[in-house]
């Protein structure tokens, strides 16, 4: 304890010099902590973005087999009958082309090999998926991009989704004003549309958009509703910078000629079963479609999230390591000032040795002084990092995936590493002090 008191007393007797010595440590710790916090915040933000639609499973067709999961390449598999569909009369009885008959309009000749054309998905197939335990609903739709205009204002590249009648009962869409699509909108091919709030703001400003008439493509549509999130209807398909709009899939097919089902989504409330149930749904859809070479696959968010976080983690570590170089520079500064301190206190060291202080006690005293310098610098740097992160959150919150997060492990680790730097760079001065000859030290002027 006495050594700690000596260390603090020595630092306080040279406040300015001690502070300037700690500047390198302060900047180094602050830089590393800020970068790690930004990385952790980004990972948390990405995780939140990926998992907000986790209970929804998107299913799409792929001409290549990969275990019913997008992104996992297991190579060509033998036709074992599992998920490979049916052939012959059984398939034809359901109105599907048997794989053996897929030559003509249902096949394509690629490099001399007959390839299956993508199956035309029927909503009745998707409806069958609700019989699978764990799936409590589905929705399907088609998509197109168009320009939406109101008077002299227009928004280009708007993602327009045609959704079926089950969409609003399955998908969580927060309606800010107006109404959802009704059964009559589908049966009557009504020219009505819902806009996201950002798009409505762009076109109408402060004016009430409800019941206003906008042009979509070559025809006029009446705005019947405004929904909250620009990504509310597009999170599974990719958001559009032009905003998003919703209309009946029957009307979208009539307007743009996109009557094929492009989006297939099933709802699995228990996210723990999401992959198992999703694969079963993809297998069932593959069977119902009668395809043989390709298969339907689920979009595996977990693997993409894992890879994204891995990349962010590597980038954070590399940049953090580069910033950590300033810690080493700060350590050299500490070593330099401790060597100066040893020279200035040569007579004091000689006197302590003459009074019985051992080499070990002198060594420990100077190591503690060096470590106290770096620990104080680390604490100040940690406080500075908290301040910088608060400033970043205030000024740039909108452009960040997530606010910076300083974890307890990073905070404690930064202080421990600061102490370690103090020990490493304090060894040389402490060793020099402990080796001084007491007689020669007392003669030193």
PDB file of N, CA and C in Angstrom, residues 143-184:
ATOM      1  N   UNK A 143     -44.380  -8.072 -57.640  1.00  0.00           N
ATOM      2  CA  UNK A 143     -43.705  -6.795 -57.418  1.00  0.00           C
ATOM      3  C   UNK A 143     -43.400  -6.114 -58.737  1.00  0.00           C
ATOM      4  N   UNK A 144     -43.454  -4.784 -58.714  1.00  0.00           N
ATOM      5  CA  UNK A 144     -43.060  -4.003 -59.883  1.00  0.00           C
ATOM      6  C   UNK A 144     -42.549  -2.652 -59.408  1.00  0.00           C
ATOM      7  N   UNK A 145     -41.760  -2.001 -60.230  1.00  0.00           N
ATOM      8  CA  UNK A 145     -41.288  -0.648 -59.943  1.00  0.00           C
ATOM      9  C   UNK A 145     -41.958   0.329 -60.897  1.00  0.00           C
ATOM     10  N   UNK A 146     -42.352   1.481 -60.389  1.00  0.00           N
ATOM     11  CA  UNK A 146     -43.033   2.464 -61.232  1.00  0.00           C
ATOM     12  C   UNK A 146     -42.842   3.855 -60.649  1.00  0.00           C
ATOM     13  N   UNK A 147     -43.207   4.848 -61.439  1.00  0.00           N
ATOM     14  CA  UNK A 147     -43.202   6.237 -60.983  1.00  0.00           C
ATOM     15  C   UNK A 147     -44.600   6.599 -60.498  1.00  0.00           C
ATOM     16  N   UNK A 148     -44.680   7.169 -59.307  1.00  0.00           N
ATOM     17  CA  UNK A 148     -45.954   7.647 -58.772  1.00  0.00           C
ATOM     18  C   UNK A 148     -45.893   9.167 -58.717  1.00  0.00           C
ATOM     19  N   UNK A 149     -46.910   9.817 -59.277  1.00  0.00           N
ATOM     20  CA  UNK A 149     -46.909  11.276 -59.367  1.00  0.00           C
ATOM     21  C   UNK A 149     -48.198  11.855 -58.805  1.00  0.00           C
ATOM     22  N   UNK A 150     -48.068  13.049 -58.238  1.00  0.00           N
ATOM     23  CA  UNK A 150     -49.222  13.821 -57.779  1.00  0.00           C
ATOM     24  C   UNK A 150     -48.994  15.261 -58.200  1.00  0.00           C
ATOM     25  N   UNK A 151     -49.838  15.728 -59.099  1.00  0.00           N
ATOM     26  CA  UNK A 151     -49.699  17.058 -59.681  1.00  0.00           C
ATOM     27  C   UNK A 151     -48.293  17.205 -60.268  1.00  0.00           C
ATOM     28  N   UNK A 152     -47.482  18.131 -59.767  1.00  0.00           N
ATOM     29  CA  UNK A 152     -46.157  18.333 -60.347  1.00  0.00           C
ATOM     30  C   UNK A 152     -45.063  17.559 -59.613  1.00  0.00           C
ATOM     31  N   UNK A 153     -45.440  16.870 -58.563  1.00  0.00           N
ATOM     32  CA  UNK A 153     -44.455  16.099 -57.798  1.00  0.00           C
ATOM     33  C   UNK A 153     -44.499  14.641 -58.225  1.00  0.00           C
ATOM     34  N   UNK A 154     -43.327  14.014 -58.248  1.00  0.00           N
ATOM     35  CA  UNK A 154     -43.303  12.597 -58.599  1.00  0.00           C
ATOM     36  C   UNK A 154     -42.177  11.882 -57.865  1.00  0.00           C
ATOM     37  N   UNK A 155     -42.391  10.608 -57.647  1.00  0.00           N
ATOM     38  CA  UNK A 155     -41.387   9.747 -57.009  1.00  0.00           C
ATOM     39  C   UNK A 155     -41.080   8.610 -57.971  1.00  0.00           C
ATOM     40  N   UNK A 156     -39.820   8.484 -58.330  1.00  0.00           N
ATOM     41  CA  UNK A 156     -39.419   7.454 -59.291  1.00  0.00           C
ATOM     42  C   UNK A 156     -38.881   6.228 -58.562  1.00  0.00           C
ATOM     43  N   UNK A 157     -38.990   5.092 -59.224  1.00  0.00           N
ATOM     44  CA  UNK A 157     -38.448   3.852 -58.670  1.00  0.00           C
ATOM     45  C   UNK A 157     -39.158   3.367 -57.431  1.00  0.00           C
ATOM     46  N   UNK A 158     -40.458   3.637 -57.330  1.00  0.00           N
ATOM     47  CA  UNK A 158     -41.226   3.178 -56.171  1.00  0.00           C
ATOM     48  C   UNK A 158     -41.451   1.672 -56.273  1.00  0.00           C
ATOM     49  N   UNK A 159     -41.179   0.969 -55.178  1.00  0.00           N
ATOM     50  CA  UNK A 159     -41.403  -0.473 -55.131  1.00  0.00           C
ATOM     51  C   UNK A 159     -42.881  -0.720 -54.839  1.00  0.00           C
ATOM     52  N   UNK A 160     -43.606  -1.200 -55.837  1.00  0.00           N
ATOM     53  CA  UNK A 160     -45.036  -1.459 -55.674  1.00  0.00           C
ATOM     54  C   UNK A 160     -45.240  -2.951 -55.504  1.00  0.00           C
ATOM     55  N   UNK A 161     -45.821  -3.322 -54.393  1.00  0.00           N
ATOM     56  CA  UNK A 161     -46.071  -4.731 -54.117  1.00  0.00           C
ATOM     57  C   UNK A 161     -47.546  -5.046 -54.269  1.00  0.00           C
ATOM     58  N   UNK A 162     -47.804  -6.048 -55.069  1.00  0.00           N
ATOM     59  CA  UNK A 162     -49.153  -6.570 -55.163  1.00  0.00           C
ATOM     60  C   UNK A 162     -49.297  -7.677 -54.139  1.00  0.00           C
ATOM     61  N   UNK A 163     -50.212  -7.511 -53.189  1.00  0.00           N
ATOM     62  CA  UNK A 163     -50.350  -8.478 -52.098  1.00  0.00           C
ATOM     63  C   UNK A 163     -51.723  -9.134 -52.154  1.00  0.00           C
ATOM     64  N   UNK A 164     -51.764 -10.385 -51.713  1.00  0.00           N
ATOM     65  CA  UNK A 164     -53.043 -11.101 -51.741  1.00  0.00           C
ATOM     66  C   UNK A 164     -53.878 -10.765 -50.509  1.00  0.00           C
ATOM     67  N   UNK A 165     -55.057 -11.371 -50.405  1.00  0.00           N
ATOM     68  CA  UNK A 165     -56.012 -10.998 -49.361  1.00  0.00           C
ATOM     69  C   UNK A 165     -55.558 -11.397 -47.960  1.00  0.00           C
ATOM     70  N   UNK A 166     -54.623 -12.337 -47.839  1.00  0.00           N
ATOM     71  CA  UNK A 166     -54.176 -12.762 -46.505  1.00  0.00           C
ATOM     72  C   UNK A 166     -53.061 -11.876 -45.949  1.00  0.00           C
ATOM     73  N   UNK A 167     -52.558 -10.963 -46.773  1.00  0.00           N
ATOM     74  CA  UNK A 167     -51.375 -10.183 -46.403  1.00  0.00           C
ATOM     75  C   UNK A 167     -51.544  -9.445 -45.074  1.00  0.00           C
ATOM     76  N   UNK A 168     -52.625  -8.680 -44.943  1.00  0.00           N
ATOM     77  CA  UNK A 168     -52.778  -7.826 -43.763  1.00  0.00           C
ATOM     78  C   UNK A 168     -53.111  -8.605 -42.497  1.00  0.00           C
ATOM     79  N   UNK A 169     -53.586  -9.832 -42.641  1.00  0.00           N
ATOM     80  CA  UNK A 169     -53.858 -10.648 -41.455  1.00  0.00           C
ATOM     81  C   UNK A 169     -52.608 -11.379 -40.982  1.00  0.00           C
ATOM     82  N   UNK A 170     -51.588 -11.455 -41.832  1.00  0.00           N
ATOM     83  CA  UNK A 170     -50.354 -12.173 -41.492  1.00  0.00           C
ATOM     84  C   UNK A 170     -49.207 -11.209 -41.215  1.00  0.00           C
ATOM     85  N   UNK A 171     -49.031 -10.233 -42.075  1.00  0.00           N
ATOM     86  CA  UNK A 171     -47.928  -9.288 -41.959  1.00  0.00           C
ATOM     87  C   UNK A 171     -48.272  -8.164 -40.993  1.00  0.00           C
ATOM     88  N   UNK A 172     -47.319  -7.824 -40.144  1.00  0.00           N
ATOM     89  CA  UNK A 172     -47.544  -6.745 -39.182  1.00  0.00           C
ATOM     90  C   UNK A 172     -47.263  -5.400 -39.850  1.00  0.00           C
ATOM     91  N   UNK A 173     -48.316  -4.752 -40.287  1.00  0.00           N
ATOM     92  CA  UNK A 173     -48.205  -3.443 -40.924  1.00  0.00           C
ATOM     93  C   UNK A 173     -48.960  -2.431 -40.071  1.00  0.00           C
ATOM     94  N   UNK A 174     -48.264  -1.392 -39.636  1.00  0.00           N
ATOM     95  CA  UNK A 174     -48.918  -0.367 -38.818  1.00  0.00           C
ATOM     96  C   UNK A 174     -49.550   0.675 -39.723  1.00  0.00           C
ATOM     97  N   UNK A 175     -50.855   0.720 -39.706  1.00  0.00           N
ATOM     98  CA  UNK A 175     -51.597   1.666 -40.531  1.00  0.00           C
ATOM     99  C   UNK A 175     -51.718   2.988 -39.782  1.00  0.00           C
ATOM    100  N   UNK A 176     -51.193   4.063 -40.375  1.00  0.00           N
ATOM    101  CA  UNK A 176     -51.243   5.373 -39.728  1.00  0.00           C
ATOM    102  C   UNK A 176     -52.581   6.064 -39.955  1.00  0.00           C
ATOM    103  N   UNK A 177     -53.123   5.899 -41.133  1.00  0.00           N
ATOM    104  CA  UNK A 177     -54.415   6.501 -41.446  1.00  0.00           C
ATOM    105  C   UNK A 177     -55.032   5.758 -42.620  1.00  0.00           C
ATOM    106  N   UNK A 178     -56.347   5.932 -42.776  1.00  0.00           N
ATOM    107  CA  UNK A 178     -57.027   5.274 -43.880  1.00  0.00           C
ATOM    108  C   UNK A 178     -57.405   3.844 -43.555  1.00  0.00           C
ATOM    109  N   UNK A 179     -57.453   3.022 -44.574  1.00  0.00           N
ATOM    110  CA  UNK A 179     -57.898   1.636 -44.420  1.00  0.00           C
ATOM    111  C   UNK A 179     -56.977   0.681 -45.162  1.00  0.00           C
ATOM    112  N   UNK A 180     -57.170  -0.604 -44.873  1.00  0.00           N
ATOM    113  CA  UNK A 180     -56.453  -1.645 -45.594  1.00  0.00           C
ATOM    114  C   UNK A 180     -57.241  -2.016 -46.851  1.00  0.00           C
ATOM    115  N   UNK A 181     -56.703  -2.910 -47.632  1.00  0.00           N
ATOM    116  CA  UNK A 181     -57.410  -3.391 -48.818  1.00  0.00           C
ATOM    117  C   UNK A 181     -58.550  -4.306 -48.390  1.00  0.00           C
ATOM    118  N   UNK A 182     -59.663  -4.221 -49.084  1.00  0.00           N
ATOM    119  CA  UNK A 182     -60.848  -5.015 -48.763  1.00  0.00           C
ATOM    120  C   UNK A 182     -61.073  -6.068 -49.843  1.00  0.00           C
ATOM    121  N   UNK A 183     -61.876  -7.097 -49.551  1.00  0.00           N
ATOM    122  CA  UNK A 183     -62.164  -8.122 -50.567  1.00  0.00           C
ATOM    123  C   UNK A 183     -62.704  -7.546 -51.867  1.00  0.00           C
ATOM    124  N   UNK A 184     -63.499  -6.473 -51.776  1.00  0.00           N
ATOM    125  CA  UNK A 184     -64.047  -5.880 -53.001  1.00  0.00           C
ATOM    126  C   UNK A 184     -62.963  -5.239 -53.856  1.00  0.00           C
TER     127      UNK A 184
END
